[in-house]
C-alpha positions as a Markdown table, in Angstrom:
| # | Residue | x | y | z |
|---|---|---|---|---|
| 1 | Unk | -123.4 | 17.5 | -30.1 |
| 2 | Unk | -123.8 | 14.3 | -31.6 |
| 3 | Unk | -121.7 | 12.6 | -34.4 |
| 4 | Unk | -123.8 | 9.7 | -35.4 |
| 5 | Unk | -127.5 | 8.9 | -36.4 |
| 6 | Unk | -129.7 | 6.1 | -34.6 |
| 7 | Unk | -131.2 | 3.6 | -36.3 |
| 8 | Unk | -134.1 | 4.4 | -35.1 |
| 9 | Unk | -133.7 | 8.5 | -35.6 |
| 10 | Unk | -132.2 | 7.3 | -39.5 |
| 11 | Unk | -135.5 | 5.7 | -40.0 |
| 12 | Unk | -137.3 | 8.5 | -38.8 |
| 13 | Unk | -135.5 | 10.9 | -41.6 |
| 14 | Unk | -135.5 | 8.6 | -43.7 |
| 15 | Unk | -139.5 | 8.0 | -44.1 |
| 16 | Unk | -139.8 | 12.2 | -43.4 |
| 17 | Unk | -137.3 | 13.1 | -45.8 |
| 18 | Unk | -136.1 | 10.4 | -48.8 |
| 19 | Unk | -139.2 | 9.3 | -50.8 |
| 20 | Unk | -141.8 | 11.8 | -49.5 |
| 21 | Unk | -142.7 | 12.7 | -53.4 |
| 22 | Unk | -142.9 | 9.2 | -54.7 |
| 23 | Unk | -145.3 | 8.5 | -51.8 |
| 24 | Unk | -147.3 | 11.4 | -52.7 |
| 25 | Unk | -146.6 | 13.5 | -49.4 |
| 26 | Unk | -146.0 | 17.0 | -48.8 |
| 27 | Unk | -142.5 | 17.8 | -47.5 |
| 28 | Unk | -143.3 | 18.3 | -43.6 |
| 29 | Unk | -141.9 | 21.6 | -42.7 |
| 30 | Unk | -142.5 | 21.5 | -39.0 |
| 31 | Unk | -140.7 | 18.4 | -38.5 |
| 32 | Unk | -137.9 | 19.6 | -40.7 |
| 33 | Unk | -137.5 | 23.1 | -38.6 |
| 34 | Unk | -137.6 | 20.6 | -35.5 |
| 35 | Unk | -134.0 | 19.3 | -36.6 |
| 36 | Unk | -131.5 | 20.7 | -34.4 |
| 37 | Unk | -128.1 | 18.1 | -34.6 |
| 38 | Unk | -126.2 | 19.3 | -37.4 |
| 39 | Unk | -125.5 | 15.5 | -37.8 |
| 40 | Unk | -128.8 | 15.0 | -39.0 |
| 41 | Unk | -128.7 | 17.8 | -41.6 |
| 42 | Unk | -125.8 | 16.1 | -42.9 |
| 43 | Unk | -127.3 | 12.8 | -43.2 |
| 44 | Unk | -130.5 | 14.2 | -44.9 |
| 45 | Unk | -128.4 | 15.7 | -47.4 |
| 46 | Unk | -125.8 | 12.7 | -48.0 |
| 47 | Unk | -128.6 | 10.4 | -48.8 |
| 48 | Unk | -131.0 | 13.0 | -51.0 |
| 49 | Unk | -132.6 | 11.5 | -53.3 |
| 50 | Unk | -132.2 | 14.2 | -56.4 |
| 51 | Unk | -135.5 | 12.8 | -58.2 |
| 52 | Unk | -137.1 | 15.1 | -55.2 |
| 53 | Unk | -135.5 | 18.2 | -56.7 |
| 54 | Unk | -133.5 | 20.9 | -54.6 |
| 55 | Unk | -136.5 | 22.2 | -52.3 |
| 56 | Unk | -135.1 | 20.1 | -49.3 |
| 57 | Unk | -131.5 | 20.9 | -50.0 |
| 58 | Unk | -132.3 | 24.8 | -50.4 |
| 59 | Unk | -133.7 | 24.2 | -46.6 |
| 60 | Unk | -131.0 | 22.3 | -45.5 |
| 61 | Unk | -127.9 | 24.8 | -46.6 |
| 62 | Unk | -130.1 | 27.9 | -45.0 |
| 63 | Unk | -130.5 | 26.2 | -42.0 |
| 64 | Unk | -128.7 | 27.6 | -38.8 |
| 65 | Unk | -127.6 | 24.4 | -37.8 |
| 66 | Unk | -126.0 | 23.4 | -41.5 |
| 67 | Unk | -122.4 | 22.7 | -40.9 |
| 68 | Unk | -119.8 | 23.9 | -43.3 |
| 69 | Unk | -119.1 | 20.4 | -44.7 |
| 70 | Unk | -122.7 | 19.8 | -45.5 |
| 71 | Unk | -122.7 | 22.9 | -47.2 |
| 72 | Unk | -119.5 | 21.8 | -49.2 |
| 73 | Unk | -121.3 | 18.6 | -50.2 |
| 74 | Unk | -124.1 | 20.0 | -51.5 |
| 75 | Unk | -121.7 | 22.4 | -53.5 |
| 76 | Unk | -119.7 | 19.9 | -55.0 |
| 77 | Unk | -122.8 | 17.8 | -55.7 |
| 78 | Unk | -123.8 | 20.6 | -57.8 |
| 79 | Unk | -124.2 | 21.7 | -61.4 |
| 80 | Unk | -121.1 | 23.6 | -61.1 |
| 81 | Unk | -120.2 | 23.3 | -64.6 |
| 82 | Unk | -123.3 | 24.0 | -66.0 |
| 83 | Unk | -123.9 | 27.2 | -63.8 |
| 84 | Unk | -120.3 | 28.5 | -64.9 |
| 85 | Unk | -121.5 | 28.3 | -68.9 |
| 86 | Unk | -125.4 | 29.3 | -68.5 |
| 87 | Unk | -125.5 | 31.0 | -65.2 |
| 88 | Unk | -129.4 | 31.6 | -64.6 |
| 89 | Unk | -130.1 | 28.5 | -67.5 |
| 90 | Unk | -128.5 | 25.8 | -64.8 |
| 91 | Unk | -131.2 | 23.9 | -63.1 |
| 92 | Unk | -128.9 | 24.4 | -59.7 |
| 93 | Unk | -128.5 | 28.0 | -60.0 |
| 94 | Unk | -130.2 | 29.1 | -56.9 |
| 95 | Unk | -128.7 | 26.4 | -55.0 |
| 96 | Unk | -125.8 | 27.5 | -55.5 |
| 97 | Unk | -126.0 | 30.9 | -55.7 |
| 98 | Unk | -127.2 | 30.8 | -52.2 |
| 99 | Unk | -124.5 | 28.6 | -50.7 |
| 100 | Unk | -122.0 | 31.2 | -52.2 |
| 101 | Unk | -123.9 | 34.1 | -50.9 |
| 102 | Unk | -123.9 | 32.2 | -47.2 |
| 103 | Unk | -120.0 | 31.9 | -47.5 |
| 104 | Unk | -119.0 | 35.4 | -48.3 |
| 105 | Unk | -121.9 | 36.4 | -45.3 |
| 106 | Unk | -120.0 | 33.6 | -42.9 |
| 107 | Unk | -123.3 | 32.2 | -42.6 |
| 108 | Unk | -121.9 | 28.7 | -41.5 |
| 109 | Unk | -119.7 | 29.0 | -38.4 |
| 110 | Unk | -118.3 | 25.5 | -37.5 |
| 111 | Unk | -116.9 | 22.4 | -39.6 |
| 112 | Unk | -117.4 | 19.4 | -37.4 |
| 113 | Unk | -117.4 | 16.8 | -40.0 |
| 114 | Unk | -114.9 | 15.9 | -42.5 |
| 115 | Unk | -115.8 | 16.2 | -46.5 |
| 116 | Unk | -113.5 | 15.9 | -49.2 |
| 117 | Unk | -114.9 | 16.1 | -52.6 |
| 118 | Unk | -112.1 | 14.3 | -54.2 |
| 119 | Unk | -113.6 | 11.1 | -52.6 |
| 120 | Unk | -116.6 | 11.7 | -52.8 |
| 121 | Unk | -117.7 | 9.2 | -56.0 |
| 122 | Unk | -121.2 | 11.7 | -55.9 |
| 123 | Unk | -119.4 | 15.0 | -56.7 |
| 124 | Unk | -119.3 | 16.2 | -60.3 |
| 125 | Unk | -116.1 | 17.3 | -62.5 |
| 126 | Unk | -116.2 | 21.3 | -63.1 |
| 127 | Unk | -112.8 | 23.4 | -64.0 |
| 128 | Unk | -112.4 | 24.7 | -60.4 |
| 129 | Unk | -109.6 | 27.3 | -61.7 |
| 130 | Unk | -112.4 | 28.5 | -64.4 |
| 131 | Unk | -114.7 | 29.0 | -61.4 |
| 132 | Unk | -112.3 | 30.5 | -58.7 |
| 133 | Unk | -111.6 | 33.4 | -61.5 |
| 134 | Unk | -115.5 | 34.3 | -62.0 |
| 135 | Unk | -115.7 | 33.9 | -58.2 |
| 136 | Unk | -112.8 | 34.6 | -56.3 |
| 137 | Unk | -114.6 | 35.3 | -52.9 |
| 138 | Unk | -115.6 | 31.3 | -53.0 |
| 139 | Unk | -112.3 | 30.0 | -52.1 |
| 140 | Unk | -113.0 | 28.9 | -48.8 |
| 141 | Unk | -115.3 | 26.2 | -50.4 |
| 142 | Unk | -112.1 | 24.9 | -51.5 |
| 143 | Unk | -110.2 | 24.7 | -48.2 |
| 144 | Unk | -108.7 | 21.8 | -46.5 |
| 145 | Unk | -111.0 | 19.6 | -45.6 |
| 146 | Unk | -111.3 | 19.4 | -41.5 |
| 147 | Unk | -113.4 | 18.1 | -38.8 |
| 148 | Unk | -114.0 | 14.6 | -37.7 |
| 149 | Unk | -114.5 | 11.4 | -40.1 |
| 150 | Unk | -118.0 | 10.4 | -39.5 |
| 151 | Unk | -118.3 | 8.0 | -42.8 |
| 152 | Unk | -116.9 | 4.4 | -42.5 |
| 153 | Unk | -114.2 | 3.5 | -44.3 |
| 154 | Unk | -114.9 | 2.3 | -48.0 |
| 155 | Unk | -113.5 | -1.1 | -46.4 |
| 156 | Unk | -115.2 | -0.8 | -43.6 |
| 157 | Unk | -118.5 | -0.1 | -46.0 |
| 158 | Unk | -117.5 | -3.1 | -47.9 |
| 159 | Unk | -117.2 | -5.2 | -44.4 |
| 160 | Unk | -121.0 | -4.0 | -43.8 |
| 161 | Unk | -122.6 | -5.4 | -46.8 |
| 162 | Unk | -121.7 | -9.2 | -45.7 |
| 163 | Unk | -124.8 | -11.4 | -45.0 |
| 164 | Unk | -123.2 | -12.3 | -41.3 |
| 165 | Unk | -124.3 | -8.4 | -40.7 |
| 166 | Unk | -128.0 | -9.0 | -41.9 |
| 167 | Unk | -130.6 | -8.7 | -38.9 |
| 168 | Unk | -132.6 | -12.0 | -39.7 |
| 169 | Unk | -132.1 | -15.6 | -40.0 |
| 170 | Unk | -130.6 | -16.7 | -43.7 |
| 171 | Unk | -130.0 | -20.5 | -45.1 |
| 172 | Unk | -128.2 | -21.2 | -48.6 |
| 173 | Unk | -128.9 | -24.5 | -50.4 |
| 174 | Unk | -127.0 | -24.7 | -53.5 |
| 175 | Unk | -127.6 | -28.1 | -55.4 |
| 176 | Unk | -128.2 | -29.4 | -59.2 |
| 177 | Unk | -127.8 | -26.2 | -60.6 |
| 178 | Unk | -130.1 | -24.6 | -58.5 |
| 179 | Unk | -129.2 | -21.6 | -56.1 |
| 180 | Unk | -131.9 | -21.3 | -52.8 |
| 181 | Unk | -131.5 | -18.5 | -50.4 |
| 182 | Unk | -134.4 | -18.3 | -47.5 |
| 183 | Unk | -135.4 | -15.7 | -45.5 |
| 184 | Unk | -137.4 | -15.3 | -42.7 |
| 185 | Unk | -140.2 | -14.5 | -45.0 |
| 186 | Unk | -138.8 | -15.3 | -48.8 |
| 187 | Unk | -137.5 | -17.7 | -50.7 |
| 188 | Unk | -135.4 | -17.0 | -53.7 |
| 189 | Unk | -134.4 | -19.2 | -55.9 |
| 190 | Unk | -131.9 | -19.1 | -59.0 |
| 191 | Unk | -132.3 | -21.7 | -61.6 |
| 192 | Unk | -128.8 | -21.2 | -63.5 |
| 193 | Unk | -129.4 | -20.7 | -67.2 |
| 194 | Unk | -129.5 | -23.3 | -69.9 |
| 195 | Unk | -125.8 | -23.9 | -71.3 |
| 196 | Unk | -124.3 | -22.3 | -68.3 |
| 197 | Unk | -121.8 | -24.0 | -66.1 |
| 198 | Unk | -120.5 | -23.3 | -62.6 |
| 199 | Unk | -116.3 | -22.5 | -62.9 |
| 200 | Unk | -114.5 | -25.0 | -61.7 |
| 201 | Unk | -113.0 | -24.6 | -57.8 |
| 202 | Unk | -109.1 | -23.9 | -58.7 |
| 203 | Unk | -110.4 | -21.2 | -61.2 |
| 204 | Unk | -112.4 | -20.0 | -58.1 |
| 205 | Unk | -109.4 | -19.5 | -56.2 |
| 206 | Unk | -106.9 | -18.3 | -58.5 |
| 207 | Unk | -109.2 | -15.6 | -59.2 |
| 208 | Unk | -109.2 | -14.1 | -55.9 |
| 209 | Unk | -105.8 | -15.2 | -55.0 |
| 210 | Unk | -104.3 | -13.1 | -57.8 |
| 211 | Unk | -106.8 | -10.2 | -57.6 |
| 212 | Unk | -105.6 | -6.9 | -58.0 |
| 213 | Unk | -108.0 | -3.6 | -57.5 |
| 214 | Unk | -108.8 | -0.9 | -59.4 |
| 215 | Unk | -105.8 | 1.7 | -59.8 |
| 216 | Unk | -107.8 | 4.2 | -58.7 |
| 217 | Unk | -109.3 | 3.3 | -55.4 |
| 218 | Unk | -106.4 | 4.0 | -53.3 |
| 219 | Unk | -106.7 | 7.7 | -54.7 |
| 220 | Unk | -110.9 | 7.4 | -54.1 |
| 221 | Unk | -110.8 | 6.1 | -50.9 |
| 222 | Unk | -107.9 | 6.2 | -49.0 |
| 223 | Unk | -107.9 | 2.3 | -49.1 |
| 224 | Unk | -105.2 | -0.3 | -50.2 |
| 225 | Unk | -105.5 | -3.6 | -51.4 |
| 226 | Unk | -104.0 | -5.4 | -48.4 |
| 227 | Unk | -106.9 | -3.6 | -46.5 |
| 228 | Unk | -109.8 | -4.8 | -49.0 |
| 229 | Unk | -108.6 | -8.1 | -49.3 |
| 230 | Unk | -109.2 | -8.8 | -45.9 |
| 231 | Unk | -112.8 | -8.0 | -46.5 |
| 232 | Unk | -113.5 | -9.0 | -49.7 |
| 233 | Unk | -116.5 | -10.7 | -50.3 |
| 234 | Unk | -116.5 | -13.4 | -52.7 |
| 235 | Unk | -119.6 | -14.0 | -55.4 |
| 236 | Unk | -121.9 | -17.1 | -54.4 |
| 237 | Unk | -121.8 | -18.4 | -57.7 |
| 238 | Unk | -119.9 | -17.7 | -61.0 |
| 239 | Unk | -121.0 | -19.6 | -63.8 |
| 240 | Unk | -120.3 | -19.0 | -67.7 |
| 241 | Unk | -120.9 | -20.3 | -71.4 |
| 242 | Unk | -119.0 | -19.4 | -74.6 |
| 243 | Unk | -120.4 | -15.8 | -75.0 |
| 244 | Unk | -120.9 | -14.9 | -71.0 |
| 245 | Unk | -119.8 | -15.1 | -67.8 |
| 246 | Unk | -122.4 | -14.4 | -64.7 |
| 247 | Unk | -121.1 | -13.2 | -61.4 |
| 248 | Unk | -123.9 | -13.0 | -58.7 |
| 249 | Unk | -122.7 | -11.4 | -55.3 |
| 250 | Unk | -125.3 | -11.6 | -52.6 |
| 251 | Unk | -125.2 | -8.8 | -49.8 |
| 252 | Unk | -126.8 | -7.7 | -46.7 |
| 253 | Unk | -128.9 | -4.3 | -48.4 |
| 254 | Unk | -128.8 | -2.6 | -45.0 |
| 255 | Unk | -125.9 | -0.1 | -45.1 |
| 256 | Unk | -126.3 | 0.5 | -48.7 |
| 257 | Unk | -129.5 | 2.2 | -47.7 |
| 258 | Unk | -131.8 | 0.8 | -51.0 |
| 259 | Unk | -134.9 | 2.8 | -49.6 |
| 260 | Unk | -136.6 | 2.7 | -52.6 |
| 261 | Unk | -134.5 | 1.5 | -55.1 |
| 262 | Unk | -136.7 | 0.8 | -58.1 |
| 263 | Unk | -137.5 | 4.9 | -58.3 |
| 264 | Unk | -134.0 | 5.9 | -56.6 |
| 265 | Unk | -131.5 | 5.9 | -59.3 |
| 266 | Unk | -129.4 | 8.0 | -58.1 |
| 267 | Unk | -129.4 | 5.6 | -54.8 |
| 268 | Unk | -128.3 | 2.7 | -57.1 |
| 269 | Unk | -125.8 | 4.5 | -58.9 |
| 270 | Unk | -124.4 | 5.8 | -55.6 |
| 271 | Unk | -124.3 | 2.9 | -53.6 |
| 272 | Unk | -123.4 | -0.2 | -56.5 |
| 273 | Unk | -121.7 | 1.6 | -59.2 |
| 274 | Unk | -119.2 | 2.6 | -56.6 |
| 275 | Unk | -118.3 | -0.8 | -55.3 |
| 276 | Unk | -118.2 | -1.9 | -58.9 |
| 277 | Unk | -115.3 | 0.3 | -59.7 |
| 278 | Unk | -113.0 | -1.3 | -56.8 |
| 279 | Unk | -113.2 | -4.1 | -59.1 |
| 280 | Unk | -113.2 | -2.2 | -62.7 |
| 281 | Unk | -111.9 | 0.8 | -64.1 |
| 282 | Unk | -115.1 | 1.9 | -66.4 |
| 283 | Unk | -113.9 | 3.3 | -69.1 |
| 284 | Unk | -117.1 | 3.9 | -70.9 |
| 285 | Unk | -121.3 | 3.6 | -70.7 |
| 286 | Unk | -123.7 | 3.7 | -73.8 |
| 287 | Unk | -126.1 | 6.5 | -74.4 |
| 288 | Unk | -128.4 | 7.5 | -71.7 |
| 289 | Unk | -126.7 | 4.7 | -68.9 |
| 290 | Unk | -128.3 | 6.2 | -66.2 |
| 291 | Unk | -131.7 | 5.1 | -67.6 |
| 292 | Unk | -132.1 | 1.8 | -65.9 |
| 293 | Unk | -134.6 | -0.6 | -67.5 |
| 294 | Unk | -137.5 | -1.6 | -64.7 |
| 295 | Unk | -138.6 | -5.6 | -65.0 |
| 296 | Unk | -140.8 | -7.0 | -62.8 |
| 297 | Unk | -141.1 | -10.6 | -62.0 |
| 298 | Unk | -142.4 | -12.5 | -59.2 |
| 299 | Unk | -143.6 | -9.7 | -57.8 |
| 300 | Unk | -140.4 | -8.1 | -57.6 |
| 301 | Unk | -138.8 | -5.3 | -59.2 |
| 302 | Unk | -135.5 | -5.8 | -61.1 |
| 303 | Unk | -133.1 | -3.2 | -62.1 |
| 304 | Unk | -130.9 | -3.5 | -65.4 |
| 305 | Unk | -128.3 | -1.0 | -66.6 |
| 306 | Unk | -126.9 | -0.5 | -70.1 |
| 307 | Unk | -123.9 | -1.8 | -71.2 |
| 308 | Unk | -120.4 | -0.4 | -69.5 |
| 309 | Unk | -117.1 | -0.9 | -71.3 |
| 310 | Unk | -114.5 | -1.9 | -68.9 |
| 311 | Unk | -111.0 | -2.6 | -68.1 |
| 312 | Unk | -109.6 | -5.1 | -65.7 |
| 313 | Unk | -106.6 | -4.8 | -63.8 |
| 314 | Unk | -103.5 | -6.6 | -65.5 |
| 315 | Unk | -106.0 | -7.9 | -68.2 |
| 316 | Unk | -105.2 | -6.1 | -71.6 |
| 317 | Unk | -108.7 | -6.4 | -73.4 |
| 318 | Unk | -111.7 | -4.5 | -72.7 |
| 319 | Unk | -114.5 | -6.1 | -71.6 |
| 320 | Unk | -118.8 | -5.1 | -71.8 |
| 321 | Unk | -120.6 | -5.3 | -69.2 |
| 322 | Unk | -124.3 | -4.9 | -67.3 |
| 323 | Unk | -125.3 | -4.8 | -64.0 |
| 324 | Unk | -128.8 | -6.6 | -62.8 |
| 325 | Unk | -130.1 | -5.9 | -59.2 |
| 326 | Unk | -133.0 | -6.9 | -56.9 |
| 327 | Unk | -133.2 | -6.3 | -53.9 |
| 328 | Unk | -135.9 | -9.0 | -51.4 |
| 329 | Unk | -136.6 | -8.1 | -47.8 |
| 330 | Unk | -132.9 | -7.0 | -46.8 |
| 331 | Unk | -131.2 | -9.0 | -49.5 |
| 332 | Unk | -129.4 | -7.5 | -52.6 |
| 333 | Unk | -128.9 | -10.2 | -55.4 |
| 334 | Unk | -126.4 | -8.0 | -57.3 |
| 335 | Unk | -125.2 | -9.9 | -60.7 |
| 336 | Unk | -122.0 | -8.7 | -63.1 |
| 337 | Unk | -123.3 | -10.3 | -66.8 |
| 338 | Unk | -119.8 | -10.0 | -68.6 |
| 339 | Unk | -119.0 | -10.6 | -72.2 |
| 340 | Unk | -116.1 | -10.1 | -74.6 |
| 341 | Unk | -118.0 | -9.0 | -77.5 |
| 342 | Unk | -120.3 | -6.1 | -77.5 |
| 343 | Unk | -122.5 | -7.6 | -80.3 |
| 344 | Unk | -123.2 | -10.6 | -77.9 |
| 345 | Unk | -125.5 | -7.9 | -75.7 |
| 346 | Unk | -127.8 | -8.4 | -78.7 |
| 347 | Unk | -128.8 | -11.6 | -77.4 |
| 348 | Unk | -131.3 | -10.7 | -74.6 |
| 349 | Unk | -129.5 | -12.5 | -71.9 |
| 350 | Unk | -130.8 | -10.1 | -69.0 |
| 351 | Unk | -134.5 | -11.2 | -69.6 |
| 352 | Unk | -133.4 | -14.7 | -69.2 |
| 353 | Unk | -131.3 | -14.3 | -66.1 |
| 354 | Unk | -134.7 | -12.5 | -65.3 |
| 355 | Unk | -136.4 | -15.6 | -65.5 |
| 356 | Unk | -134.1 | -18.1 | -63.4 |
| 357 | Unk | -135.4 | -16.3 | -60.5 |
| 358 | Unk | -138.4 | -17.5 | -58.4 |
| 359 | Unk | -139.3 | -15.2 | -55.5 |
| 360 | Unk | -141.9 | -17.1 | -53.2 |
| 361 | Unk | -143.5 | -16.4 | -49.7 |
| 362 | Unk | -141.4 | -18.9 | -47.5 |
| 363 | Unk | -144.3 | -21.0 | -46.2 |
| 364 | Unk | -144.7 | -21.8 | -50.0 |
| 365 | Unk | -142.7 | -24.4 | -51.9 |
| 366 | Unk | -140.9 | -24.9 | -55.0 |
């Protein structure tokens, strides 16, 4: 019985099951039916691209090796609220009813892996008591989590984002308003936008000395300020003008599993917004928030969120934030664009920042 998926096997599963529809391929049932390890079904379900629909999830919940924890995870990530209200008109009806039937028939025999929906950022909110009033036989789905924890803690996952875990060599040079990162095959230059200046060293350092993480972080991820401060990755750059602050983080994207991130909106939300919530409370979002804007620049795809209203711990004022992402060769540039006045986002600051990037082949020169 395995409790982890090797890097080689993970790459194989990712190729066959994560983004097959976007590459114009059919789901390979022969390969799926050959899976014999419950942990691999768990891995596929955990990283499922919901833009692919529910066909693969339906296969997983009816696989003889499916673990109780895997079925629970798929259940709690489904539209239970819509199922309660609309029954057959819910897009996840078939998936949910199959899971309920399997639990009633004791189809799932073991709970090998620990899964707690309250600590899963992808679980969806619904009235649990209202659901149980209608489906009393489903109590097993709400049982106390058992099994072995197979996921790294929030702090461990945070730690793995550090560039020191990047498999290739990188160099970073910062001079005269230019920030250059060189990888084995690419050079990414960020030119500080006109009118912006770096914050001074004292302000930069004081910011981290006094930092307090979001209050709901401990509840969601069973962690603490003390643990997180040990693994906190400081931004590579913080610049500002009269209207905006731009915070630029550079991460190793490997632990984020940003496979096909341009089309996989669910992956971006799952991986990046969860980390954002370690630092701020998101108290409101713009309409149609999940419809990200995608902009191609220098043969790289930038992804920009709509506006979020945020609350920073220990600061009374509310602020507004956009998140801008670009991934190049396993390196993720994650920029927080922050302002104190929503009207200031009318100015198209995002395009200005994107145009400040230049991404070239490492053999060329700037």
